[in-house]
Short mmCIF file of C-alpha atoms and ligand atoms in Angstrom, two decimals:
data_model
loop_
_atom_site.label_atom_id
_atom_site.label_comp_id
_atom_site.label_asym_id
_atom_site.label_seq_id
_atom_site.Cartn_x
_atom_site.Cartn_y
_atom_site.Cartn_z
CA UNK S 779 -41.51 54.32 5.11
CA UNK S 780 -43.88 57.68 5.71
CA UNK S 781 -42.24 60.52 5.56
CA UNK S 782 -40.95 60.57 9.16
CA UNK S 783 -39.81 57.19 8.54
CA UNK S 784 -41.47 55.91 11.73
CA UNK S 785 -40.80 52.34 12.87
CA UNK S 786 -43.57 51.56 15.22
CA UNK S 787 -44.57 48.97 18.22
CA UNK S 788 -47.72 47.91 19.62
CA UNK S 789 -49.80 49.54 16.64
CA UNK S 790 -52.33 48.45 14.07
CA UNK S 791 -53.19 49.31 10.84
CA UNK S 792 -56.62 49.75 9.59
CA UNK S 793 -57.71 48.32 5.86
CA UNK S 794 -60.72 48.89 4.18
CA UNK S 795 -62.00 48.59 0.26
CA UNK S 796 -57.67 47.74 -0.45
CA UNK S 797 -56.38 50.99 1.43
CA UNK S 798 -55.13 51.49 4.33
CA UNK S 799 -57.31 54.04 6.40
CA UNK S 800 -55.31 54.85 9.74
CA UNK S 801 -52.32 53.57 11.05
CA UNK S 802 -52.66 53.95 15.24
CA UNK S 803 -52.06 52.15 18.79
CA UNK S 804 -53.63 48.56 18.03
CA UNK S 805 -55.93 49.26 21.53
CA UNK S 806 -57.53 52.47 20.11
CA UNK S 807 -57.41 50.35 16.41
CA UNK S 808 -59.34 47.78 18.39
CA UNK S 809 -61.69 49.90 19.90
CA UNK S 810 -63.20 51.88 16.37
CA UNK S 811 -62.87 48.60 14.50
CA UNK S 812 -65.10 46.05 16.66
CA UNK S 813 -66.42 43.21 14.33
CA UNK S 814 -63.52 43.72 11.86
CA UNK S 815 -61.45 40.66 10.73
CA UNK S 816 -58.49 40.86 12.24
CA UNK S 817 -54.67 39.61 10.79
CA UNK S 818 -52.55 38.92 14.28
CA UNK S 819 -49.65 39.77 13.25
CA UNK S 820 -47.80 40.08 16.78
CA UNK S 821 -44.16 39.23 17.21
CA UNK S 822 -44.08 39.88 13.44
CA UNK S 823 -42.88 42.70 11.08
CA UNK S 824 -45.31 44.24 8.95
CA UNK S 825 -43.68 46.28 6.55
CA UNK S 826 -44.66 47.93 3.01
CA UNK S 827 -44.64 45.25 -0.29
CA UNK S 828 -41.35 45.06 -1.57
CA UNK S 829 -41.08 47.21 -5.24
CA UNK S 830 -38.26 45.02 -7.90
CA UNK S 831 -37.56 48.31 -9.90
CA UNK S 832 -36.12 46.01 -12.80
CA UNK S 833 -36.62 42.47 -14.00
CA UNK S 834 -37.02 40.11 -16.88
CA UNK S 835 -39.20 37.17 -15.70
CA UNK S 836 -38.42 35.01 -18.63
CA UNK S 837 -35.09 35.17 -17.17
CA UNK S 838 -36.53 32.24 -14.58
CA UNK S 839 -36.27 29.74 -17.16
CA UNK S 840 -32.55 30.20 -17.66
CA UNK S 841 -32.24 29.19 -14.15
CA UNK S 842 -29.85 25.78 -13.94
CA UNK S 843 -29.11 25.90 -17.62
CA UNK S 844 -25.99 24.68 -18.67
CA UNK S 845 -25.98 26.40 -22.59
CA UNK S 846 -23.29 24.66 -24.88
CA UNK S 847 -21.12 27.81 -26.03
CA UNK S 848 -18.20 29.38 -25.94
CA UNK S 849 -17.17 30.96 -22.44
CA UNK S 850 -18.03 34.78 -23.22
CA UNK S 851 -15.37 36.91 -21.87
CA UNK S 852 -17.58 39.98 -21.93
CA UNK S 853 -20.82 41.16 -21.40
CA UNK S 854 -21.39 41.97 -25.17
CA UNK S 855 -20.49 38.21 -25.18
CA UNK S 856 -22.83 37.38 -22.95
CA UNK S 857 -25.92 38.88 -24.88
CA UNK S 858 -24.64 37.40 -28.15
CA UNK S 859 -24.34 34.18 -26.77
CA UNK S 860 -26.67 33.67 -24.16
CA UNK S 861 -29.57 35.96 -23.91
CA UNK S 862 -30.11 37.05 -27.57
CA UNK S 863 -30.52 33.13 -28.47
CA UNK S 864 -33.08 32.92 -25.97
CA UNK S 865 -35.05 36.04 -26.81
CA UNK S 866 -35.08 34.02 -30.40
CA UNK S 867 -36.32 31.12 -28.85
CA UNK S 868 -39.16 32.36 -26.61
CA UNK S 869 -42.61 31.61 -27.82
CA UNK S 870 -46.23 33.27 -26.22
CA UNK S 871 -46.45 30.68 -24.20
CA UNK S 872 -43.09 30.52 -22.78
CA UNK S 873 -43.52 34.43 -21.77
CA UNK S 874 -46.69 33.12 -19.88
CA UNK S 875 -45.16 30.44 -18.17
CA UNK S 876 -42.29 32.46 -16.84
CA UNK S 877 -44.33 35.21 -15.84
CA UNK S 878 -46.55 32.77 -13.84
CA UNK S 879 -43.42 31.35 -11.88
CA UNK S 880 -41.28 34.77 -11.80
CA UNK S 881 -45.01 35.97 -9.72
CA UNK S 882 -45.51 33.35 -7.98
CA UNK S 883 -41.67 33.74 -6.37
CA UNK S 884 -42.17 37.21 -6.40
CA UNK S 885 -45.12 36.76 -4.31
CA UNK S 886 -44.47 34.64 -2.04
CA UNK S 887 -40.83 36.50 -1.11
CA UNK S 888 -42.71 39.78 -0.56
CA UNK S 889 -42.36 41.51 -3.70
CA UNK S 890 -46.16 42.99 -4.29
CA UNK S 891 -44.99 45.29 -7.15
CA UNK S 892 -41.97 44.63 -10.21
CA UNK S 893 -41.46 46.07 -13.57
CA UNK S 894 -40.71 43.64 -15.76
CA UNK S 895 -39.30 44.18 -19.23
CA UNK S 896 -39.89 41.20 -21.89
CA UNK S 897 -37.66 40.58 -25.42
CA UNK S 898 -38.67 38.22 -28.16
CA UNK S 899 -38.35 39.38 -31.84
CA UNK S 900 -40.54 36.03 -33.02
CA UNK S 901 -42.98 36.95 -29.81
CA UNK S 902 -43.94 40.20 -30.03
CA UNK S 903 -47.40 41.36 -31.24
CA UNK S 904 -49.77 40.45 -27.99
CA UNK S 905 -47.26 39.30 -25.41
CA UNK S 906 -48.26 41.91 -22.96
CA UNK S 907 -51.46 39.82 -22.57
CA UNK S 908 -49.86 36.89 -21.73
CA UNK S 909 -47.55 38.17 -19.10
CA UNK S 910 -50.33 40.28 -18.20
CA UNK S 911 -52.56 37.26 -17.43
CA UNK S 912 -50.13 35.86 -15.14
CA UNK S 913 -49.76 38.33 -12.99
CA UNK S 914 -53.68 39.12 -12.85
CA UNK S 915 -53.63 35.13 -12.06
CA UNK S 916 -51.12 35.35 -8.91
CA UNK S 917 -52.46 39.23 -8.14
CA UNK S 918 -49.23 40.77 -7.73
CA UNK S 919 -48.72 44.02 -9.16
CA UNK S 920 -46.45 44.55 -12.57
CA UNK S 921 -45.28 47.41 -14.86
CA UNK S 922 -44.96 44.74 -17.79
CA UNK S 923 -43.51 46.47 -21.33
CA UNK S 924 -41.81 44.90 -24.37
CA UNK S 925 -38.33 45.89 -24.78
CA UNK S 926 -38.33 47.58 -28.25
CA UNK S 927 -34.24 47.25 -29.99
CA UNK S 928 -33.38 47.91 -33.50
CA UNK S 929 -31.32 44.54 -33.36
CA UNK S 930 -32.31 43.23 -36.31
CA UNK S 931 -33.99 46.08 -38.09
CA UNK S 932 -36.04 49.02 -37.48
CA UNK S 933 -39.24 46.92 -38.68
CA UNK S 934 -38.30 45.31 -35.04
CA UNK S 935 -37.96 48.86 -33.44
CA UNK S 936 -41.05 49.92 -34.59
CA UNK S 937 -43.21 46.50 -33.89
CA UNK S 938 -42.16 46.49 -30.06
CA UNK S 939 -42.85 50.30 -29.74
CA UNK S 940 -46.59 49.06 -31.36
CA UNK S 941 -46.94 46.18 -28.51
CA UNK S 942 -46.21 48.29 -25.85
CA UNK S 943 -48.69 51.08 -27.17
CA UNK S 944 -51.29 48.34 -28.21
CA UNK S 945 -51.14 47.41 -24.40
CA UNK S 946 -51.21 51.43 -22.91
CA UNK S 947 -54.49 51.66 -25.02
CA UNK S 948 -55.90 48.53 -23.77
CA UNK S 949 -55.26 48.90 -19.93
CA UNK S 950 -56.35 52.85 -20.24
CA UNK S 951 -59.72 51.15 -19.69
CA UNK S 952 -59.04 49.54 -16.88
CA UNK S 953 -57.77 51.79 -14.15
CA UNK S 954 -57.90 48.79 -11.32
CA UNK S 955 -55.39 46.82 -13.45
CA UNK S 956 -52.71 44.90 -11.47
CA UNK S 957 -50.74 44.97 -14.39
CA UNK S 958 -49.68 48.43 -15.77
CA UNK S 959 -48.29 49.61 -18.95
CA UNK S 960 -44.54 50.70 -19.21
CA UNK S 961 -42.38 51.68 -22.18
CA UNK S 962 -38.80 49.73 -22.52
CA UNK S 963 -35.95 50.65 -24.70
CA UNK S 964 -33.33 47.46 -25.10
CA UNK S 965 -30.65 49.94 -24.41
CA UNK S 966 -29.09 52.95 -26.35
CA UNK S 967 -26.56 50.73 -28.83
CA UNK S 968 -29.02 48.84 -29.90
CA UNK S 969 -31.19 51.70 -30.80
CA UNK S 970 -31.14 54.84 -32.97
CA UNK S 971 -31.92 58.21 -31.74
CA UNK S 972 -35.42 58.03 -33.72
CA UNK S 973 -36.67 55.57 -31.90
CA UNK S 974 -35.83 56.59 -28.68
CA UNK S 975 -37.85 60.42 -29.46
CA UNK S 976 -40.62 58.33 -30.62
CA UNK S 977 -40.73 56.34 -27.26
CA UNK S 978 -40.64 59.54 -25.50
CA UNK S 979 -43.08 61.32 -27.34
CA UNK S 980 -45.59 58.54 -26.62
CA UNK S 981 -44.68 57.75 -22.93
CA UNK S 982 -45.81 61.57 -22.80
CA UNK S 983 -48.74 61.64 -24.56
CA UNK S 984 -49.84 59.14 -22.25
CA UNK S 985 -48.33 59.62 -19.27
CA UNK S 986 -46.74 56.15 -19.00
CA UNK S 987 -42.50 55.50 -17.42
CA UNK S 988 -40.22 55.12 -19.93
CA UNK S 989 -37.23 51.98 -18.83
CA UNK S 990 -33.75 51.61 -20.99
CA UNK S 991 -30.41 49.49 -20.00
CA UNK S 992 -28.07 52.32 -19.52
CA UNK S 993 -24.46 51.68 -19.58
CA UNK S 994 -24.46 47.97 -18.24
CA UNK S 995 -20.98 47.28 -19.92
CA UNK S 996 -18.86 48.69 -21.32
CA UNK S 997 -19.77 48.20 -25.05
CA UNK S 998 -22.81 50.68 -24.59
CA UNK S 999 -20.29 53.58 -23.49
CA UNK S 1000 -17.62 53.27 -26.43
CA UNK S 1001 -20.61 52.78 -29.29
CA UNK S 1002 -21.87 56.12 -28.15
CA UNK S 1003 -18.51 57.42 -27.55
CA UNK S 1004 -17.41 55.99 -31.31
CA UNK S 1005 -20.92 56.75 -32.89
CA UNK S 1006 -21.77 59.73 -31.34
CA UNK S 1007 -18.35 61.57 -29.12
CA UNK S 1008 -20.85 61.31 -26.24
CA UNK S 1009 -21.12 59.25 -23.21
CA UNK S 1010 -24.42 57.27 -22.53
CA UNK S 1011 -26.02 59.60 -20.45
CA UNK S 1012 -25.39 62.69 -22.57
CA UNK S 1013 -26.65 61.24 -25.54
CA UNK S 1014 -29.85 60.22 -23.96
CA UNK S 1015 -30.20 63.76 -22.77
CA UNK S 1016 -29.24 64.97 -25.87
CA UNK S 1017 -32.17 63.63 -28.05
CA UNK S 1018 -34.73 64.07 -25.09
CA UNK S 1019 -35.20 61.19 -23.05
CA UNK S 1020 -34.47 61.84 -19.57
CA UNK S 1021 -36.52 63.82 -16.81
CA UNK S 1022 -38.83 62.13 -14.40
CA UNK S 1023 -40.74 58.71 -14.64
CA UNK S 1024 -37.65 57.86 -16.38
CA UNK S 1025 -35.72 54.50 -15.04
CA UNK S 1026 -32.16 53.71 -16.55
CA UNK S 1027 -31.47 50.46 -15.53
CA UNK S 1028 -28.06 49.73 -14.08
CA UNK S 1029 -25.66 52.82 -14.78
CA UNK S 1030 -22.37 51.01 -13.90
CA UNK S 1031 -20.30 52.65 -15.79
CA UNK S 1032 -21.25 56.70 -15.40
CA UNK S 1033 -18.72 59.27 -15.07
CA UNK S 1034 -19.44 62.48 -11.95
CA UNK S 1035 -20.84 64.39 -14.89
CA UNK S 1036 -23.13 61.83 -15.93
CA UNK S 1037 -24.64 61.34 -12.49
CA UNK S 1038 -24.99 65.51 -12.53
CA UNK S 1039 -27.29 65.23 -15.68
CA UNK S 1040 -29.72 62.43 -13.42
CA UNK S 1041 -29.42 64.60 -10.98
CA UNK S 1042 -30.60 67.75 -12.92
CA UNK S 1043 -33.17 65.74 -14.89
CA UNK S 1044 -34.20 63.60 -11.98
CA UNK S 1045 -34.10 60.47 -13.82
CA UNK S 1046 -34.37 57.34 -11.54
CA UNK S 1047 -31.81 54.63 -11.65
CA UNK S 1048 -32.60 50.97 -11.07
CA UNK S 1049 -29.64 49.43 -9.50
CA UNK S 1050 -28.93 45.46 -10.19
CA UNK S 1051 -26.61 44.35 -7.67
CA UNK S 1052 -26.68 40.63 -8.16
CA UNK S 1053 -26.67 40.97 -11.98
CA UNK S 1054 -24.29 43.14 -11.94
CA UNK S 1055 -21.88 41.15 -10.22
CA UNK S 1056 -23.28 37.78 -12.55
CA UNK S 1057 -22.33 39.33 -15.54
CA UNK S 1058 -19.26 41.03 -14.10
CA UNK S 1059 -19.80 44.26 -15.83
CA UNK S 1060 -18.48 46.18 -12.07
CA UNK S 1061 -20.14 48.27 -9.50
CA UNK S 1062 -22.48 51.22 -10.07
CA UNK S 1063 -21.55 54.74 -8.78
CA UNK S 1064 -24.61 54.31 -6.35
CA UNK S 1065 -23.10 56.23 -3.12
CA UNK S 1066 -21.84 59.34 -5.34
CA UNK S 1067 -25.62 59.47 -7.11
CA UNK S 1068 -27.06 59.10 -3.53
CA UNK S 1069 -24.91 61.93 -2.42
CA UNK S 1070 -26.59 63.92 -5.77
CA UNK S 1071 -29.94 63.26 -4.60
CA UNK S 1072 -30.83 60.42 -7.46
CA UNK S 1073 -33.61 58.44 -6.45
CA UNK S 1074 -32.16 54.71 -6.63
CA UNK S 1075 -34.54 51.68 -6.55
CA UNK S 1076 -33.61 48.08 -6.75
CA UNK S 1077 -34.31 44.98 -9.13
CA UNK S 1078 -33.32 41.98 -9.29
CA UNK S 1079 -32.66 41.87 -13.51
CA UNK S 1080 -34.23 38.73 -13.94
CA UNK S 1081 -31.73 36.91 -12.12
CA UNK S 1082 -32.58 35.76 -8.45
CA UNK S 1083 -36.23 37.00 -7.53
CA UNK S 1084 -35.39 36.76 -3.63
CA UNK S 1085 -35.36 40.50 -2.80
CA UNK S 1086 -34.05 39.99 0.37
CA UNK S 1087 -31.09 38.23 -0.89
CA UNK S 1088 -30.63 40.98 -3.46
CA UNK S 1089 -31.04 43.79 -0.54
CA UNK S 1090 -28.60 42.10 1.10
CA UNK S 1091 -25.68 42.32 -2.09
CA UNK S 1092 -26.56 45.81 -2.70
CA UNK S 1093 -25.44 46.37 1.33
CA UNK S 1094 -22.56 44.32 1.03
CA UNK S 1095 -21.11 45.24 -2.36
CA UNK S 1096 -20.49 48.66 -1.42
CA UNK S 1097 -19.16 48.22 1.55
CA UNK S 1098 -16.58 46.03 0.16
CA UNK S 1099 -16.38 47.90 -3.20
CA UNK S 1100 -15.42 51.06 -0.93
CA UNK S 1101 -13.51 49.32 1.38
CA UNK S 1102 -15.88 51.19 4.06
CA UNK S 1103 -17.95 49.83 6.60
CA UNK S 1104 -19.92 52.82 6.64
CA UNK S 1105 -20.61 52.67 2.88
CA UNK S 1106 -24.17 52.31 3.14
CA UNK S 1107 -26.41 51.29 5.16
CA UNK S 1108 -29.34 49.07 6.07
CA UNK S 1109 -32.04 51.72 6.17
CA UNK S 1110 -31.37 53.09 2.70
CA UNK S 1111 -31.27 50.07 1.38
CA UNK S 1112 -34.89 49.21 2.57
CA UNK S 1113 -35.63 52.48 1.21
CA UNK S 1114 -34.56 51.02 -2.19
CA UNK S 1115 -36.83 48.14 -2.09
CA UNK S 1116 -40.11 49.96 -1.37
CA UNK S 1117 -40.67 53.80 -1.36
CA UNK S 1118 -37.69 54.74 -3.65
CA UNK S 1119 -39.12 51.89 -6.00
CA UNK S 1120 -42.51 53.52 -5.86
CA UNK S 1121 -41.40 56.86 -6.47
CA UNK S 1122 -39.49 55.69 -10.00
CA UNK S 1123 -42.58 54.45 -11.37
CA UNK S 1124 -44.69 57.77 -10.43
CA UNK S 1125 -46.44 55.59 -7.51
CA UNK S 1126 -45.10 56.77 -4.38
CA UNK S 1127 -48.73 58.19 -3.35
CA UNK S 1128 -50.34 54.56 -3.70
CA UNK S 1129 -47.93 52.35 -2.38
CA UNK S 1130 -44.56 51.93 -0.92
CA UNK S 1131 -45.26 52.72 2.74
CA UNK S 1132 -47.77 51.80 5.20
CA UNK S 1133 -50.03 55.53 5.29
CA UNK S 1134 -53.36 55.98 5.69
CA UNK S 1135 -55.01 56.55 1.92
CA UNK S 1136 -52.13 54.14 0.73
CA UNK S 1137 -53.06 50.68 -1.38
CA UNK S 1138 -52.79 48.03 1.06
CA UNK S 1139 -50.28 46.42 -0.25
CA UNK S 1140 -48.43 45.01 2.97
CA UNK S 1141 -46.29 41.78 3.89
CA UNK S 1142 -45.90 40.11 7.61
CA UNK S 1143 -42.61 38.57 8.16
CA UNK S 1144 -41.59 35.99 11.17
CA UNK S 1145 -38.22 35.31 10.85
CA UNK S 1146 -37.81 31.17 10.84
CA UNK S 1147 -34.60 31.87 13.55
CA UNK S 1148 -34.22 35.25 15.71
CA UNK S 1149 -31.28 34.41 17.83
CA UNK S 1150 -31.33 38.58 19.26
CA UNK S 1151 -34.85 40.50 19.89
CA UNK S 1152 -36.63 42.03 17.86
CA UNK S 1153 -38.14 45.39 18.22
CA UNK S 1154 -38.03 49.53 16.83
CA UNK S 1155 -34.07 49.47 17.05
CA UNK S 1156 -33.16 46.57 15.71
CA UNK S 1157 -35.74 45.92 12.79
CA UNK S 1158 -34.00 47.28 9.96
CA UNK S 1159 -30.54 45.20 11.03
CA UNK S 1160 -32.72 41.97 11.25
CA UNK S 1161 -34.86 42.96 7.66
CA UNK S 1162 -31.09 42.63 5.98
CA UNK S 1163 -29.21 40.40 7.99
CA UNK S 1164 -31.59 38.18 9.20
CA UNK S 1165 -34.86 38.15 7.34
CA UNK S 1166 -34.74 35.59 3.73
CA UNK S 1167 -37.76 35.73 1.31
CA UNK S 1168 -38.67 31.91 3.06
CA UNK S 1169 -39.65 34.35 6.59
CA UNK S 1170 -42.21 36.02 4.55
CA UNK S 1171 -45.60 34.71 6.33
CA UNK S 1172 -48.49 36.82 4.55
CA UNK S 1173 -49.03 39.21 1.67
CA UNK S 1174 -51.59 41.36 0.93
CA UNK S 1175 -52.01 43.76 -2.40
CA UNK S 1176 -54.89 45.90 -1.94
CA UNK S 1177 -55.65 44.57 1.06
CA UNK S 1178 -56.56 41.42 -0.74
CA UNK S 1179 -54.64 38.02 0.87
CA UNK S 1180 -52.27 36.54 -1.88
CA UNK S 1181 -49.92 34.78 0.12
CA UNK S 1182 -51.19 32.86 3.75
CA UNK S 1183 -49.27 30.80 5.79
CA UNK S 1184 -46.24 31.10 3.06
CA UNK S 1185 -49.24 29.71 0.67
CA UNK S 1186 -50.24 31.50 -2.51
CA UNK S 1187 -53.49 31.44 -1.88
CA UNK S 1188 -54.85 32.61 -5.72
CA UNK S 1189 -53.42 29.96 -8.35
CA UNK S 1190 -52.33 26.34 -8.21
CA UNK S 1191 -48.37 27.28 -7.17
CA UNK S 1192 -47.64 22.90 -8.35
CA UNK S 1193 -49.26 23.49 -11.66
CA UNK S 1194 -47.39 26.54 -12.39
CA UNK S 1195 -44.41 25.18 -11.65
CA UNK S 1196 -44.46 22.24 -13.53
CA UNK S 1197 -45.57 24.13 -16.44
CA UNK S 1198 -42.86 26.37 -16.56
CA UNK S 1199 -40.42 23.25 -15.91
CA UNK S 1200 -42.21 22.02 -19.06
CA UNK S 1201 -41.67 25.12 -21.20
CA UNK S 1202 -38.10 25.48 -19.60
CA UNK S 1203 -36.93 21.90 -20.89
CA UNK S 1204 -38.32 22.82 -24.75
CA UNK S 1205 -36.70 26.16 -24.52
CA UNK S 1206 -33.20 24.78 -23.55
CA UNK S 1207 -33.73 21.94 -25.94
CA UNK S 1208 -34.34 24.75 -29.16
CA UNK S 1209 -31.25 26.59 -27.56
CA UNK S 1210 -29.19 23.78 -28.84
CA UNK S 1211 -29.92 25.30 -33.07
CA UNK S 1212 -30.83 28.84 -31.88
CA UNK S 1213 -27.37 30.68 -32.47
CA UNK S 1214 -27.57 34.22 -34.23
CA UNK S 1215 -24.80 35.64 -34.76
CA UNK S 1216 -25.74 39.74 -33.93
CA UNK S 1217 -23.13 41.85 -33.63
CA UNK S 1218 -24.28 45.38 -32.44
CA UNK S 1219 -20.97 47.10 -32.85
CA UNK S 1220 -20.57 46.22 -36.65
CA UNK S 1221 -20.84 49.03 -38.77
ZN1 LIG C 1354 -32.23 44.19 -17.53
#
């Protein structure tokens, strides 16, 4: 993933004090390096940490629950009835647990770096810490923000704007941080236009991305329509918000002249395939903003953490969607998952490729079953159709080990899980009285 987009064989890469210093012929590696430790890595791939551009890791403990509602039949349904009852229902330690689990399967697929986005209006003042902790704990990198919405009332607005600048002032001191400070907007109909200049405004002042669900369903593009006679994307250029370092999540449902405005802005996009398809909201314009020259990562939206298997929908959605074989292919979808990643969250010059000066944040996969050979030219084919988060063999972030011998090698993986299995069961057992009744649209 440097520029040239070299795949190389027979050649080593250097490490020292977490960055990679020189990436070169593994003899003439050898031969500067004597008395180094060395990683064998041989008949492996070695390839840049995998970047989720958008998740929820509370989402984790949804996973398996079978919620007593009402079938929604839409995706404004499906936040009334699923995930705004949970958001009520998370508690500090719940957003702690998750966060440990969502790492630790982040980890241990090859994901070194994720922004996460948390929601809780009865968990909001100091939750950054505790998801913060977790992924200190595991060592994984993670843009970690609280989701501010107006949901309830502005009071709400303003106290998750306050948590996520509480949490930019408290990291500022602590440039080695795994975990970094990012703004996140809920999404624009859930929001008023105050809120999202004030966001901006302080994302700017100190220099920190800016996330917001753009246009999932359909609800978000007729409330702006209704409220406003805009679409999504024009009213969030309207009052300010786009431009670089700035990451609208999803974007299914964009019109050309929307995708112009990211183009002309350079917002990012974070594309959700697996969600996306989950909550049946339809299939982003991702091949027309590609032609535009938007840079597209990809997350996983809390749903399943497997990157692999989520690199693998985004290559065969489109195909499908486009009934074209030659939709998209593999390479740009790697590209999605680690230097197109980097680049949304203003870190393509620290990670996202294997380059000398580069963090060393790099994973070694042996695919369990290789039925073809594997080698320069057929890499990228076996990375999405062969390779599953299971094949991932080590991790390093920073050059520090995480993950050896498909072992986390920095917390007790058993203890975490069964304490997120514990917080899980209370949380689906205080789903069964958690029911607001929100409706966004009402006026
Ligand atoms: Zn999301």
């Amino acid at each position: 993933m440097d520029s040239p987009r070299r795949i190389l064989e027979d050649y080593s890469v250097a490490i020292e004090e977490g960055r990679v210093t020189e990436v070169g012929k593994t003899l003439d590696i050898q031969r500067k390096h004597t008395g180094a430790e060395v990683l064998d890595a041989s008949g492996r791939i070695v390839m840049p940490g995998i970047v989720c551009s958008h998740s929820h890791l509370y989402g984790m403990l949804l996973r398996g629950a079978s919620l007593k509602i009402t079938p929604p039949s839409d995706f404004t349904q499906i936040l009334q009835r699923v995930w705004w009852p949970v958001d009520e229902a998370m508690t500090f330690e719940d957003a702690h647990a998750s966060a440990l689990i969502a790492s630790v399967e982040f980890a241990k697929s090859g994901v070194t770096t994720f922004a996460d986005t948390y929601s809780g209006p009865n968990s909001i003042s100091g939750v950054l810490d505790h998801i913060a902790r977790a992924v200190e704990e595991v060592g994984i990198r993670g843009f970690v923000a609280f989701e501010a919405t107006e949901r309830h009332s502005k009071k709400e607005g303003a106290k998750g704007v306050q948590e996520n600048v509480r949490f930019v002032e408290k990291i500022r001191t602590k440039p080695e941080s795994k975990a970094k400070p990012l703004f996140s907007i809920h999404a624009s109909f859930t929001v008023s236009d105050d809120l999202i200049k004030q966001v901006k405004t302080l994302a700017s002042k100190y220099h920190v991305p800016i996330t917001i669900h753009a246009s999932e369903g359909l609800g978000d593009v007729h409330h702006n329509l209704e409220n406003y006679s805009k679409r999504t994307v024009e009213r969030l250029r309207d009052v300010g918000l786009l431009g670089p370092n700035v990451i609208l999540a999803h974007c299914v449902n964009l019109d050309d002249n929307e995708i112009d405005i990211l183009a002309q802005t350079k917002t990012g996009v974070a594309h959700n395939p697996m969600s996306n398809m989950l909550n049946a909201v339809g299939v982003a314009p991702i091949l027309r903003m590609i032609e535009k020259g938007v840079n597209i990562g990809l997350g996983n939206d809390g749903y399943i953490f497997d990157m692999f298997e989520n690199m693998r929908a985004a290559f065969l959605l489109h195909r499908v969607y486009h009934r074209n074989p030659n939709a998209i292919d593999p390479y740009t979808i790697l590209e999605m998952a680690t230097i197109n990643g980097a680049r949304l969250y203003g870190m393509e010059k620290e990670i996202g490729s294997i380059e000398a000066g580069k963090r060393a944040d790099i994973i070694i996969i042996k695919p369990s079953i290789l039925p073809t050979p594997l080698n320069a030219e057929s890499v990228v084919g076996h990375l999405i159709n062969t390779v599953d988060g299971d094949d991932v063999e080590q991790v390093l972030v920073g050059g520090e080990p995480i993950v050896k011998n498909k072992q986390l090698t920095t917390i007790d993986e058993e203890k975490a899980q069964s304490t997120s299995q514990t917080a899980a069961a209370k949380l689906w057992e205080r789903l069964k009285t958690v029911r607001p009744q929100i409706d966004p649209f009402k006026k």
